[in-house]
Every structure is written in structure tokens, then in C-alpha cells.
CSV table of C-alpha atoms in Angstrom, one decimal:
chain,number,residue,atom,x,y,z
B,1,MET,CA,322.8,243.3,36.7
B,2,THR,CA,319.9,244.9,38.6
B,3,GLU,CA,316.6,246.1,37.0
B,4,ASP,CA,317.6,249.7,37.1
B,5,SER,CA,321.2,249.5,36.2
B,6,ALA,CA,322.3,251.5,33.2
B,7,GLU,CA,323.3,248.3,31.4
B,8,TYR,CA,320.0,246.7,32.0
B,9,LEU,CA,318.1,249.7,30.7
B,10,GLN,CA,320.3,249.9,27.7
B,11,ARG,CA,319.7,246.3,26.9
B,12,LYS,CA,316.0,246.7,27.4
B,13,GLU,CA,316.0,249.6,25.0
B,14,PHE,CA,317.9,247.6,22.5
B,15,TYR,CA,315.4,244.8,22.6
B,16,ASN,CA,312.6,247.3,22.3
B,17,ARG,CA,314.0,248.4,19.0
B,18,MET,CA,314.2,244.8,17.7
B,19,LEU,CA,311.5,243.3,15.5
B,20,THR,CA,311.7,239.6,14.7
B,21,VAL,CA,310.6,238.8,11.1
B,22,TYR,CA,309.9,235.2,10.1
B,23,GLY,CA,309.1,233.2,7.0
B,24,ARG,CA,311.5,232.6,4.1
B,25,LYS,CA,310.4,235.3,1.7
B,26,PRO,CA,310.1,238.1,4.3
B,27,VAL,CA,313.5,237.2,5.8
B,28,LEU,CA,315.2,237.0,2.4
B,29,GLU,CA,313.7,240.4,1.6
B,30,VAL,CA,315.0,242.1,4.8
B,31,LEU,CA,318.5,240.6,4.2
B,32,GLN,CA,318.5,242.0,0.6
B,33,ASP,CA,317.6,245.5,1.9
B,34,ASN,CA,321.0,247.0,2.8
B,35,SER,CA,319.3,250.0,4.4
B,36,LEU,CA,318.2,247.7,7.3
B,37,GLU,CA,320.3,246.9,10.3
B,38,ILE,CA,319.9,243.2,11.1
B,39,HIS,CA,321.1,241.8,14.4
B,40,LYS,CA,320.9,238.0,13.8
B,41,LEU,CA,319.7,235.4,11.3
B,42,HIS,CA,318.1,232.4,13.0
B,43,LEU,CA,317.7,229.0,11.3
B,44,ALA,CA,316.2,225.8,12.4
B,45,ASP,CA,318.7,222.9,12.2
B,46,SER,CA,315.9,220.7,11.0
B,47,ASN,CA,315.6,222.7,7.7
B,48,LYS,CA,316.1,220.6,4.6
B,49,PRO,CA,318.7,222.1,2.2
B,50,ALA,CA,317.2,224.7,-0.1
B,51,ALA,CA,318.6,227.4,-2.4
B,52,ILE,CA,316.7,230.2,-0.6
B,53,LEU,CA,318.4,229.2,2.7
B,54,ASP,CA,321.8,229.2,1.0
B,55,ASP,CA,321.1,232.7,-0.3
B,56,MET,CA,320.1,233.9,3.2
B,57,VAL,CA,323.3,232.5,4.7
B,58,LYS,CA,325.4,234.0,1.9
B,59,LEU,CA,323.8,237.4,2.3
B,60,ALA,CA,324.2,237.3,6.1
B,61,LYS,CA,327.9,236.4,5.9
B,62,LYS,CA,328.5,239.1,3.3
B,63,ARG,CA,326.9,241.6,5.6
B,64,GLY,CA,328.6,240.4,8.8
B,65,ILE,CA,325.3,239.3,10.3
B,66,GLU,CA,325.6,236.5,12.9
B,67,VAL,CA,323.9,233.2,11.8
B,68,CYS,CA,322.5,231.1,14.7
B,69,TYR,CA,321.2,227.6,14.4
B,70,HIS,CA,318.5,226.3,16.8
B,71,ASP,CA,316.4,223.2,17.3
B,72,LYS,CA,312.8,223.6,15.9
B,73,GLN,CA,311.3,224.4,19.3
B,74,ALA,CA,313.8,227.1,20.1
B,75,LEU,CA,313.2,228.7,16.7
B,76,SER,CA,309.5,228.7,17.4
B,77,ARG,CA,310.1,230.6,20.6
B,78,ILE,CA,312.1,233.2,18.7
B,79,SER,CA,309.6,233.6,15.8
B,80,LYS,CA,306.6,233.3,18.1
B,81,ASN,CA,304.8,231.7,15.1
B,82,SER,CA,305.8,228.1,14.6
B,83,LYS,CA,303.1,227.7,12.0
B,84,GLN,CA,304.4,230.3,9.6
B,85,ASP,CA,308.1,230.7,10.4
B,86,GLN,CA,309.2,228.0,7.9
B,87,GLY,CA,312.3,227.4,10.1
B,88,VAL,CA,313.6,231.0,9.6
B,89,ALA,CA,313.7,234.3,11.5
B,90,ALA,CA,315.7,237.5,11.5
B,91,ASP,CA,316.0,240.2,14.2
B,92,VAL,CA,315.7,243.5,12.4
B,93,ILE,CA,316.5,246.8,14.2
B,94,GLY,CA,313.6,249.3,13.8
B,95,LYS,CA,315.5,252.6,13.3
B,96,GLY,CA,312.6,254.6,14.7
B,97,PHE,CA,311.5,252.1,17.4
B,98,GLN,CA,311.8,253.2,21.1
B,99,SER,CA,310.0,252.6,24.3
B,100,HIS,CA,307.4,255.2,25.4
B,101,GLN,CA,309.5,255.8,28.5
B,102,SER,CA,312.4,256.8,26.3
B,103,PHE,CA,310.1,259.1,24.2
B,104,LEU,CA,308.7,260.8,27.4
B,105,SER,CA,312.2,261.2,28.8
B,106,SER,CA,313.0,263.7,26.0
B,107,ASN,CA,310.5,266.1,27.6
B,108,LYS,CA,309.1,267.4,24.3
B,109,LYS,CA,306.5,270.1,24.8
B,110,HIS,CA,304.8,269.8,21.4
B,111,TYR,CA,304.2,266.5,19.7
B,112,ARG,CA,301.5,264.6,17.9
B,113,ILE,CA,301.2,260.9,18.3
B,114,LEU,CA,298.8,258.3,17.0
B,115,ALA,CA,297.8,255.3,19.2
B,116,LEU,CA,296.0,252.2,18.1
B,117,ASP,CA,293.4,250.6,20.3
B,118,GLY,CA,292.4,247.1,19.1
B,119,VAL,CA,293.0,247.8,15.4
B,120,THR,CA,293.2,244.1,14.3
B,121,ASN,CA,293.2,244.3,10.5
B,122,PRO,CA,296.9,243.9,9.3
B,123,GLN,CA,296.1,245.9,6.1
B,124,ASN,CA,294.9,248.8,8.2
B,125,VAL,CA,297.8,248.7,10.6
B,126,GLY,CA,300.3,248.5,7.7
B,127,MET,CA,298.6,251.4,5.9
B,128,ILE,CA,298.6,253.5,9.1
B,129,ILE,CA,302.4,252.9,9.6
B,130,ARG,CA,303.0,253.8,5.9
B,131,SER,CA,301.1,257.1,6.2
B,132,ALA,CA,302.5,258.0,9.6
B,133,CYS,CA,306.0,257.3,8.5
B,134,ALA,CA,305.6,259.7,5.6
B,135,SER,CA,303.8,262.4,7.7
B,136,PRO,CA,305.2,264.8,10.3
B,137,ILE,CA,303.5,262.9,13.1
B,138,ASN,CA,306.0,262.1,15.9
B,139,ALA,CA,305.2,258.5,16.7
B,140,ILE,CA,302.7,255.7,16.6
B,141,ILE,CA,301.9,253.7,19.7
B,142,LEU,CA,301.4,250.0,18.9
B,143,PRO,CA,300.4,247.9,21.9
B,144,GLU,CA,301.2,244.2,21.8
B,145,LYS,CA,297.8,243.3,23.2
B,146,GLY,CA,294.7,243.8,21.1
B,147,CYS,CA,296.3,245.0,17.8
B,148,ALA,CA,297.5,243.1,14.8
B,149,LYS,CA,300.9,241.6,15.4
B,150,LEU,CA,303.8,243.2,13.4
B,151,ASP,CA,303.9,240.2,11.1
B,152,PRO,CA,304.7,239.7,7.4
B,153,LEU,CA,301.2,240.9,6.4
B,154,VAL,CA,301.7,244.2,8.3
B,155,ILE,CA,305.2,244.6,6.8
B,156,LYS,CA,303.8,244.1,3.3
B,157,ALA,CA,300.9,246.5,3.8
B,158,SER,CA,303.4,249.1,5.2
B,159,THR,CA,305.4,248.7,2.0
B,160,GLY,CA,308.5,248.1,4.2
B,161,THR,CA,308.2,251.5,6.0
B,162,LEU,CA,307.6,249.6,9.3
B,163,PHE,CA,311.4,249.3,9.9
B,164,ARG,CA,312.0,253.1,9.7
B,165,ALA,CA,308.7,254.4,11.2
B,166,PRO,CA,308.7,256.1,14.6
B,167,ILE,CA,307.1,253.3,16.6
B,168,LEU,CA,306.5,253.1,20.4
B,169,ARG,CA,305.8,249.6,21.4
B,170,CYS,CA,304.1,248.8,24.7
B,171,LYS,CA,302.4,245.8,26.3
B,172,THR,CA,298.9,247.3,26.9
B,173,LEU,CA,297.7,250.6,25.5
B,174,ALA,CA,296.0,251.7,28.7
B,175,SER,CA,299.2,251.7,30.8
B,176,CYS,CA,301.1,253.5,28.1
B,177,LEU,CA,298.4,256.2,27.7
B,178,LYS,CA,298.3,256.7,31.5
B,179,ALA,CA,302.0,257.5,31.4
B,180,PHE,CA,301.4,260.1,28.6
B,181,ALA,CA,298.4,261.6,30.6
B,182,GLU,CA,300.6,261.9,33.7
B,183,SER,CA,303.2,263.7,31.7
B,184,GLY,CA,300.6,266.3,30.8
B,185,ALA,CA,299.6,265.2,27.3
B,186,ASP,CA,296.1,265.4,26.0
B,187,ILE,CA,294.7,261.9,25.3
B,188,ILE,CA,292.2,262.5,22.5
B,189,GLY,CA,289.8,259.7,21.4
B,190,LEU,CA,288.5,259.7,17.9
B,191,ASP,CA,284.7,259.3,18.1
B,192,ALA,CA,282.3,259.8,15.2
B,193,ASN,CA,279.7,261.1,17.7
B,194,ALA,CA,281.9,263.7,19.5
B,195,PRO,CA,280.6,267.2,19.1
B,196,HIS,CA,284.1,268.7,18.8
B,197,THR,CA,285.9,268.2,15.5
B,198,LEU,CA,289.5,267.5,14.8
B,199,GLY,CA,289.9,270.9,13.1
B,200,GLU,CA,289.0,272.6,16.4
B,201,GLU,CA,292.1,271.0,18.1
B,202,PRO,CA,295.1,273.4,18.0
B,203,LEU,CA,298.1,271.9,16.2
B,204,THR,CA,300.4,272.7,19.1
B,205,GLY,CA,300.7,271.0,22.5
B,206,ALA,CA,301.4,267.4,23.5
B,207,LYS,CA,298.7,265.2,22.0
B,208,VAL,CA,298.0,261.5,21.6
B,209,PHE,CA,295.2,260.7,19.2
B,210,VAL,CA,293.6,257.3,19.9
B,211,LEU,CA,292.0,255.3,17.2
B,212,GLY,CA,289.6,252.4,18.1
B,213,ASN,CA,288.7,249.1,16.6
B,214,GLU,CA,287.3,249.0,13.0
B,215,THR,CA,283.8,248.1,14.2
B,216,GLU,CA,283.7,248.4,18.0
B,217,GLY,CA,285.5,251.8,18.3
B,218,LEU,CA,287.4,252.6,21.5
B,219,SER,CA,287.6,250.1,24.3
B,220,SER,CA,286.0,251.1,27.6
B,221,ASP,CA,289.3,251.3,29.6
B,222,VAL,CA,291.0,253.4,27.0
B,223,ARG,CA,287.9,255.6,26.6
B,224,ALA,CA,288.1,256.3,30.4
B,225,ILE,CA,291.7,257.6,30.0
B,226,CYS,CA,290.8,260.1,27.2
B,227,ASN,CA,290.3,263.6,28.4
B,228,LYS,CA,288.9,264.8,25.1
B,229,HIS,CA,287.1,263.3,22.1
B,230,VAL,CA,287.0,264.6,18.6
B,231,SER,CA,285.2,263.6,15.4
B,232,ILE,CA,285.9,264.1,11.7
B,233,PRO,CA,282.9,265.9,10.2
B,234,MET,CA,281.2,263.6,7.7
B,235,LEU,CA,278.6,264.4,5.0
B,236,ASN,CA,275.9,262.2,3.4
B,237,ASN,CA,275.2,260.3,6.6
B,238,VAL,CA,278.4,258.3,6.3
B,239,GLU,CA,278.9,256.7,9.7
B,240,SER,CA,282.6,256.3,9.7
B,241,LEU,CA,285.8,256.4,7.7
B,242,ASN,CA,288.3,253.6,7.3
B,243,VAL,CA,290.6,253.7,10.4
B,244,ALA,CA,293.7,254.0,8.2
B,245,VAL,CA,292.1,257.0,6.4
B,246,THR,CA,291.2,258.6,9.8
B,247,ALA,CA,294.8,258.0,11.0
B,248,SER,CA,296.2,259.6,7.8
B,249,LEU,CA,294.0,262.7,8.0
B,250,ILE,CA,295.3,263.2,11.6
B,251,ALA,CA,298.9,262.5,10.6
B,252,PHE,CA,298.9,265.1,7.8
B,253,GLN,CA,296.7,267.6,9.5
B,254,GLY,CA,298.2,271.0,9.1
B,255,ALA,CA,300.9,269.7,6.7
B,256,LEU,CA,299.0,270.1,3.4
D,1,MET,CA,263.4,258.9,-30.8
D,2,THR,CA,266.5,260.6,-32.2
D,3,GLU,CA,269.9,260.7,-30.4
D,4,ASP,CA,269.4,264.3,-29.3
D,5,SER,CA,265.7,264.2,-28.4
D,6,ALA,CA,264.9,265.3,-24.9
D,7,GLU,CA,263.4,261.9,-24.2
D,8,TYR,CA,266.5,260.1,-25.4
D,9,LEU,CA,268.7,262.2,-23.2
D,10,GLN,CA,266.5,261.8,-20.2
D,11,ARG,CA,266.5,258.0,-20.6
D,12,LYS,CA,270.3,258.1,-21.1
D,13,GLU,CA,270.7,260.1,-17.8
D,14,PHE,CA,268.4,257.6,-16.1
D,15,TYR,CA,270.5,254.6,-17.2
D,16,ASN,CA,273.6,256.5,-16.2
D,17,ARG,CA,272.3,256.6,-12.7
D,18,MET,CA,271.6,252.9,-12.6
D,19,LEU,CA,274.0,250.4,-11.1
D,20,THR,CA,273.3,246.7,-11.5
D,21,VAL,CA,274.1,244.7,-8.4
D,22,TYR,CA,274.4,240.9,-8.6
D,23,GLY,CA,274.8,237.9,-6.4
D,24,ARG,CA,272.3,236.6,-3.8
D,25,LYS,CA,273.7,238.2,-0.6
D,26,PRO,CA,274.4,241.6,-2.2
D,27,VAL,CA,271.0,241.7,-3.9
D,28,LEU,CA,269.2,240.7,-0.7
D,29,GLU,CA,271.1,243.5,1.2
D,30,VAL,CA,270.1,246.2,-1.3
D,31,LEU,CA,266.4,245.0,-1.1
D,32,GLN,CA,266.6,245.2,2.7
D,33,ASP,CA,267.9,248.8,2.6
D,34,ASN,CA,264.8,251.0,2.4
D,35,SER,CA,266.9,254.0,1.8
D,36,LEU,CA,267.8,252.7,-1.7
D,37,GLU,CA,265.7,253.2,-4.7
D,38,ILE,CA,265.5,250.0,-6.8
D,39,HIS,CA,264.3,249.9,-10.3
D,40,LYS,CA,264.0,246.2,-11.0
D,41,LEU,CA,264.8,242.8,-9.5
D,42,HIS,CA,266.0,240.3,-12.1
D,43,LEU,CA,265.8,236.5,-11.6
D,44,ALA,CA,266.9,233.6,-13.8
D,45,ASP,CA,264.0,231.3,-14.5
D,46,SER,CA,266.5,228.4,-14.1
D,47,ASN,CA,267.0,229.2,-10.4
D,48,LYS,CA,266.1,226.2,-8.1
D,49,PRO,CA,263.7,227.1,-5.3
D,50,ALA,CA,265.5,228.7,-2.3
D,51,ALA,CA,264.4,230.6,0.8
D,52,ILE,CA,266.7,233.5,0.0
D,53,LEU,CA,265.0,233.9,-3.4
D,54,ASP,CA,261.5,233.9,-1.8
D,55,ASP,CA,262.7,236.6,0.6
D,56,MET,CA,263.9,238.7,-2.3
D,57,VAL,CA,260.6,238.4,-4.2
D,58,LYS,CA,258.6,239.1,-1.0
D,59,LEU,CA,260.7,242.2,-0.3
D,60,ALA,CA,260.4,243.4,-3.9
D,61,LYS,CA,256.6,243.0,-3.9
D,62,LYS,CA,256.3,244.8,-0.5
D,63,ARG,CA,258.3,247.7,-1.9
D,64,GLY,CA,256.5,247.7,-5.3
D,65,ILE,CA,259.7,246.8,-7.2
D,66,GLU,CA,259.1,245.1,-10.5
D,67,VAL,CA,260.3,241.5,-10.6
D,68,CYS,CA,261.5,240.2,-14.0
D,69,TYR,CA,262.2,236.7,-15.0
D,70,HIS,CA,264.8,235.9,-17.7
D,71,ASP,CA,266.5,232.9,-19.2
D,72,LYS,CA,270.0,232.3,-17.9
D,73,GLN,CA,271.7,234.0,-20.9
D,74,ALA,CA,269.6,237.1,-20.7
D,75,LEU,CA,270.3,237.4,-17.0
D,76,SER,CA,274.1,237.1,-17.7
D,77,ARG,CA,273.7,240.0,-20.1
D,78,ILE,CA,272.1,242.1,-17.4
D,79,SER,CA,274.6,241.2,-14.6
D,80,LYS,CA,277.6,241.2,-17.0
D,81,ASN,CA,279.0,238.6,-14.7
D,82,SER,CA,277.6,235.1,-15.3
D,83,LYS,CA,280.2,233.5,-13.0
D,84,GLN,CA,279.1,235.3,-9.9
D,85,ASP,CA,275.5,236.5,-10.4
D,86,GLN,CA,274.0,233.3,-8.9
D,87,GLY,CA,271.0,233.9,-11.2
D,88,VAL,CA,270.1,237.2,-9.5
D,89,ALA,CA,270.5,240.9,-10.2
D,90,ALA,CA,269.0,244.2,-9.2
D,91,ASP,CA,269.0,247.7,-10.7
D,92,VAL,CA,269.8,250.2,-8.0
D,93,ILE,CA,269.5,253.9,-8.6
D,94,GLY,CA,272.6,255.7,-7.5
D,95,LYS,CA,271.3,258.9,-5.9
D,96,GLY,CA,274.4,260.8,-6.6
D,97,PHE,CA,275.2,259.3,-10.0
D,98,GLN,CA,275.1,261.5,-13.1
D,99,SER,CA,276.9,261.8,-16.4
D,100,HIS,CA,279.9,264.2,-16.6
D,101,GLN,CA,277.9,266.2,-19.3
D,102,SER,CA,275.2,266.7,-16.8
D,103,PHE,CA,277.7,267.9,-14.1
D,104,LEU,CA,279.4,270.3,-16.6
D,105,SER,CA,276.0,271.7,-17.8
D,106,SER,CA,275.5,273.1,-14.3
D,107,ASN,CA,278.3,275.6,-15.0
D,108,LYS,CA,279.8,275.5,-11.5
D,109,LYS,CA,282.8,277.9,-11.2
D,110,HIS,CA,284.3,276.3,-8.1
D,111,TYR,CA,284.4,272.5,-7.6
D,112,ARG,CA,286.9,269.8,-6.6
D,113,ILE,CA,286.6,266.4,-8.2
D,114,LEU,CA,288.6,263.2,-7.8
D,115,ALA,CA,289.3,261.1,-11.0
D,116,LEU,CA,290.6,257.5,-10.9
D,117,ASP,CA,293.0,256.4,-13.6
D,118,GLY,CA,293.6,252.6,-13.6
D,119,VAL,CA,292.9,252.1,-9.9
D,120,THR,CA,292.2,248.3,-10.1
D,121,ASN,CA,292.1,247.2,-6.4
D,122,PRO,CA,288.4,247.0,-5.3
D,123,GLN,CA,289.4,247.7,-1.7
D,124,ASN,CA,291.0,250.9,-2.7
D,125,VAL,CA,288.1,252.0,-5.0
D,126,GLY,CA,285.6,251.2,-2.3
D,127,MET,CA,287.6,253.1,0.3
D,128,ILE,CA,288.0,256.1,-2.0
D,129,ILE,CA,284.2,256.2,-2.5
D,130,ARG,CA,283.6,256.0,1.2
D,131,SER,CA,285.9,258.9,2.0
D,132,ALA,CA,284.8,261.0,-0.9
D,133,CYS,CA,281.1,260.5,0.0
D,134,ALA,CA,281.9,261.7,3.6
D,135,SER,CA,284.0,264.6,2.4
D,136,PRO,CA,283.0,268.0,0.8
D,137,ILE,CA,284.5,266.9,-2.6
D,138,ASN,CA,281.9,267.4,-5.4
D,139,ALA,CA,282.3,264.2,-7.3
D,140,ILE,CA,284.4,261.2,-8.2
D,141,ILE,CA,285.0,260.2,-11.9
D,142,LEU,CA,284.9,256.5,-12.3
D,143,PRO,CA,285.7,255.3,-15.8
D,144,GLU,CA,284.4,251.9,-17.0
D,145,LYS,CA,287.8,251.1,-18.7
D,146,GLY,CA,290.8,250.5,-16.6
D,147,CYS,CA,289.4,250.8,-13.0
D,148,ALA,CA,287.9,248.1,-10.8
D,149,LYS,CA,284.3,247.3,-11.8
D,150,LEU,CA,281.6,248.6,-9.3
D,151,ASP,CA,281.0,245.0,-8.1
D,152,PRO,CA,280.1,243.5,-4.7
D,153,LEU,CA,283.7,243.8,-3.5
D,154,VAL,CA,283.7,247.6,-4.2
D,155,ILE,CA,280.2,247.9,-2.6
D,156,LYS,CA,281.4,246.1,0.5
D,157,ALA,CA,284.6,248.2,0.8
D,158,SER,CA,282.6,251.4,0.3
D,159,THR,CA,280.4,250.2,3.3
D,160,GLY,CA,277.4,250.8,1.1
D,161,THR,CA,278.2,254.5,0.5
D,162,LEU,CA,278.5,253.8,-3.3
D,163,PHE,CA,274.8,254.2,-3.8
D,164,ARG,CA,274.7,257.7,-2.4
D,165,ALA,CA,278.2,258.9,-3.4
D,166,PRO,CA,278.5,261.7,-6.1
D,167,ILE,CA,279.8,259.6,-9.0
D,168,LEU,CA,280.3,260.6,-12.6
D,169,ARG,CA,280.7,257.5,-14.7
D,170,CYS,CA,282.3,257.6,-18.1
D,171,LYS,CA,283.6,255.1,-20.7
D,172,THR,CA,287.3,256.2,-20.8
D,173,LEU,CA,288.9,258.7,-18.4
D,174,ALA,CA,290.8,260.6,-21.2
D,175,SER,CA,287.7,261.7,-23.1
D,176,CYS,CA,286.0,262.7,-19.9
D,177,LEU,CA,289.0,264.7,-18.7
D,178,LYS,CA,289.2,266.5,-22.1
D,179,ALA,CA,285.6,267.7,-21.6
D,180,PHE,CA,286.6,269.1,-18.2
D,181,ALA,CA,289.7,270.7,-19.6
D,182,GLU,CA,287.7,272.3,-22.4
D,183,SER,CA,285.3,273.7,-19.9
D,184,GLY,CA,288.2,275.5,-18.2
D,185,ALA,CA,289.0,273.1,-15.3
D,186,ASP,CA,292.5,272.5,-14.1
D,187,ILE,CA,293.4,268.8,-14.6
D,188,ILE,CA,295.9,268.1,-11.8
D,189,GLY,CA,297.8,264.8,-11.8
D,190,LEU,CA,299.1,263.4,-8.5
D,191,ASP,CA,302.7,262.6,-8.9
D,192,ALA,CA,305.2,261.8,-6.0
D,193,ASN,CA,307.9,263.6,-8.0
D,194,ALA,CA,306.1,266.8,-8.8
D,195,PRO,CA,307.9,269.8,-7.3
D,196,HIS,CA,304.7,271.6,-6.4
D,197,THR,CA,302.7,270.3,-3.5
D,198,LEU,CA,299.0,269.8,-3.0
D,199,GLY,CA,299.1,272.5,-0.3
D,200,GLU,CA,300.2,275.1,-2.8
D,201,GLU,CA,297.0,274.6,-4.8
D,202,PRO,CA,294.3,277.2,-3.9
D,203,LEU,CA,291.1,275.6,-2.6
D,204,THR,CA,289.0,277.6,-5.0
D,205,GLY,CA,288.5,277.2,-8.8
D,206,ALA,CA,287.4,274.2,-10.9
D,207,LYS,CA,289.8,271.3,-10.3
D,208,VAL,CA,290.0,267.7,-11.2
D,209,PHE,CA,292.6,265.7,-9.2
D,210,VAL,CA,293.7,262.6,-11.0
D,211,LEU,CA,295.0,259.5,-9.1
D,212,GLY,CA,296.9,256.9,-11.0
D,213,ASN,CA,297.3,253.1,-10.7
D,214,GLU,CA,298.7,251.7,-7.4
D,215,THR,CA,302.1,250.8,-8.9
D,216,GLU,CA,302.3,252.3,-12.4
D,217,GLY,CA,301.0,255.8,-11.5
D,218,LEU,CA,299.2,257.9,-14.2
D,219,SER,CA,298.8,256.4,-17.7
D,220,SER,CA,300.5,258.3,-20.5
D,221,ASP,CA,297.4,259.5,-22.3
D,222,VAL,CA,295.9,260.9,-19.0
D,223,ARG,CA,299.3,262.4,-18.0
D,224,ALA,CA,299.3,264.3,-21.3
D,225,ILE,CA,295.9,265.9,-20.5
D,226,CYS,CA,297.0,267.1,-17.0
D,227,ASN,CA,298.0,270.8,-17.1
D,228,LYS,CA,299.4,270.6,-13.5
D,229,HIS,CA,301.0,268.0,-11.3
D,230,VAL,CA,301.2,268.1,-7.5
D,231,SER,CA,302.8,265.9,-4.9
D,232,ILE,CA,302.0,265.2,-1.2
D,233,PRO,CA,305.2,266.0,0.8
D,234,MET,CA,306.5,262.7,2.3
D,235,LEU,CA,309.2,262.3,5.0
D,236,ASN,CA,311.5,259.3,5.8
D,237,ASN,CA,312.1,258.5,2.1
D,238,VAL,CA,308.6,257.0,1.8
D,239,GLU,CA,308.0,256.6,-1.9
D,240,SER,CA,304.2,256.8,-2.0
D,241,LEU,CA,301.0,256.7,0.0
D,242,ASN,CA,298.2,254.2,-0.5
D,243,VAL,CA,296.0,255.6,-3.3
D,244,ALA,CA,292.9,255.6,-1.0
D,245,VAL,CA,294.9,257.6,1.6
D,246,THR,CA,296.0,260.1,-1.1
D,247,ALA,CA,292.4,260.5,-2.3
D,248,SER,CA,291.2,261.0,1.2
D,249,LEU,CA,293.8,263.7,2.0
D,250,ILE,CA,292.6,265.6,-1.2
D,251,ALA,CA,288.9,265.0,-0.4
D,252,PHE,CA,289.3,266.5,3.1
D,253,GLN,CA,291.8,269.2,2.2
D,254,GLY,CA,290.7,272.5,3.8
D,255,ALA,CA,287.8,270.7,5.7
D,256,LEU,CA,289.7,269.8,8.9
């Protein structure tokens, strides 16, 4: 299987859509939610017997979900969080997850996307996903580096919308934004000091709105890729809005 | 001094504008912020000597703020939070604070106000104040009963905007909303199931938008006062938005 074979790309896209949830309560909750497609349930063979584990296995069998047993180290590699996995993980298929390459290959001319640059607070990331999922925005770019991990805290703050939100995952934001810029999209940084306002931006066209860290703002490498900057006009000398509020205002712009 | 004398009403309005902050770090921070008008610094005479207390007294004297010493019980009555006041309180004047009677006496024909009904999470209340302060909304109604107290957590979440936000405080929300209804304002409840959407509401006119509790929604007595209900259209079967996000979308409606 070579790196550009159809099978390889299909598998890569499959894994791009997969989110590994860990911890006993979060895993039980995803198993209980019949609207979610679950690939596998992973259990550490070192787990001591517990009613909640029996419930998980029962639910998995009832739903035809494969149950895999691993030694503790292998489970840690799957959960990527040995401290909090409690010997349990599940691979959930994010319905709206895709790679940015896949999104770009659809050649849309008009779209609006949110991109998060170093947003580290899981409450904020979860709230942004919840708002974006409810809004007409086309996608949210969530880089693996620099942002809060998509962990149980984010899932909770997203009120479970994470699994159906339109999410483009990537390693680093800068490389992903470059691909969007090369395809002709406007990369628009939110910046409280920008002279142009969000309202001056036409609603049409291909646009990626980039939101920076809660206190630091945009990182320098991302700032360099932005070809525009816009601000949200603020009264009473307020210096900034909460990043999830800013994201929501963009996501619902023109829809209210 | 009778209850309707000009002097009594003036004093009542003065106390309506006052917010008592407690705890050593929050009080030091308000004393350090020269943009804030501070009425009095209150200290318990049982406080053991501490550098931070010396700093407070120094700052108060420099700024000409009266320093009052009380026994521990009297200080508790001022802070209304003996567990967390740490023997320290300060009366800060909220620049934008007024009574709802005072707001209504200005006879504005067009205004937009947010009202909170049982919003108990201090993070959400603080975030709502921050967004509302930055937006063109005319005021936020914060009832004493049922909502998060305006405590250090709310101040922090508001990033200090609480002291300059346009806030109408009242005892119970229902009685305040009745006064607005009698003056001819529309009382508009936010309700995810309402067939009419926020966008269908004209931006002009006198309107109070009421936001309910994070999980319970509007309380029954407040719901009965609302003459309209509106929803924010949500895609992907999202059931609700975070209450601070909803408040921010209303506050910035028509301004972006």
C-alpha cells in the first residue's frame, strides 16, 4: 500500500474522522448515545471487575461494537492519556470530521470557516464547537498543536456537539492555513486593534476567520499568513470579548 | 426624611450604584484601578497586621478614600460574605449602575435591554456583562434573587467591566419586568422552541430580552410576563447555546 494509493488515502480519511474518548464516565456516555457511530471499545486487561465496565461491554455487544483488550501500556498509547483513561477508551466517528485536504477538494467557492490559534481553555473550545455546530458556519479548524486537546472537558463544554460538528483537524494551524490561502481563500485574523470591522467583510467568498489565544492573541507565524485583519467594534473601552463569544458572533453573522 | 423626599430618593439611587467588593486580592485590585470611584474601604479591627492591608490603607489615603474600621460582625454585615471577605471590603461606585425606575423615568422610546432570570453560573454572568458592556445594548437587568451574586468570581469573569457596565439592579426580576411591561416595552423571552426567530424582531422599539437558567430555561412567573418569545435558529439538532453566547448574539444584533 503506497502513500498515494486510494486505499491508503481512504484509511487516512477514516482515521481523520476518528476521535478517541477515554475515562469511564465519558466512554459509558458515548456508548449510551445511539446517535453516535463507535468503531471500537478498548479495555485494559488489568482493569479490576466493576459494574460500569460490565455495562460498557454489554452496550458494545448489543450495538455490535468490537471490544478489544490490551495491556495497560498499549491502552495508554490508544488513549494518549494514561493518567485519566481509567483503563478505558472508545473510538468515536466524528460525523462532521474531515481533513482540510478533503474539504478543499470539494472546490467550494463560498464558505466561512473558523480557525483556532492557541485557544487553550477547554471551556472556550467546547463552547466554540457548540456555537459553530448550531450555526451556518461551514467548519472549524482545530490544530493538534497549541489548542486544548479534544478531551472529556471539551466534550462536556460542547454539550456533546463535538461528535457532529464540522471539524477539520490538522497538525499545525500554519500549514493548514497556507493550504487555504493557496486555494484562494481570505485568511482573516481577528484583532481588537484592526481598523476594519467584521461587519465590513462581505458575507460571500471563501473566508477563514482566525481566533487567537485568550490573552496573547494571534501567534506571529499565523499572523504572517493572514491577508486581512478585522475587529469587532467595542464600546466603553472594553479591550476584548471572550474568544467563544467572538467565535459565536462570527459564526452567526448574517444569520440573525 | 420621608420615603418620597428628594433626599431619600437621591440616597437610594446612590446606594443602588454601589457594589461592595470583598476579599483581599479583589479589594486591592479595585484600589489600584484609578478609573474606579471608591466610596469607602472597610477593614475588620481583628485583622492581623499584613503587608497587603498596609498597601490598601496607603492607596486609600493617597486617593482620599475614607477608611472605616469595624468589629468582625459588622464587617460581615457589610460584605454579606463572612466566609470569604478576609476582613476586608470596599464600596465601589458602578458608573453605569442605576435603578430601573431611574432608567424608565428617562422615557426612552427605543432601547434594547437584557434581563437575566436565574442565571446562576458566575462565569456566564461575568461573560454576559463583558459582552453587554462592549455592545450597543442599553442595559442589563440583574436581579438580586435567583442570579449569581456580583461577587469576585463574576468580577473576574467580567474582566473588570462590571464596574462600568450599564446595570439595572432589582430585588426580583418579575416585579422589574412588570414595570417595563407597564411602560409599554415588549418583554421577549428567549426560548429554543419559539416559532419566531430573533431576526424577525425589528431592531427598533422598547425591548427587554429575557434569558433563562442554563438548564431550566425561563421561570414560570417570568414566562407569564413575556408577551413574545423568540428563538435563535440552530442547525445540526443542537438543543441550545450557552446563555452567555445567546446574550452576546442579542447584544450585538444589528451592530456587526
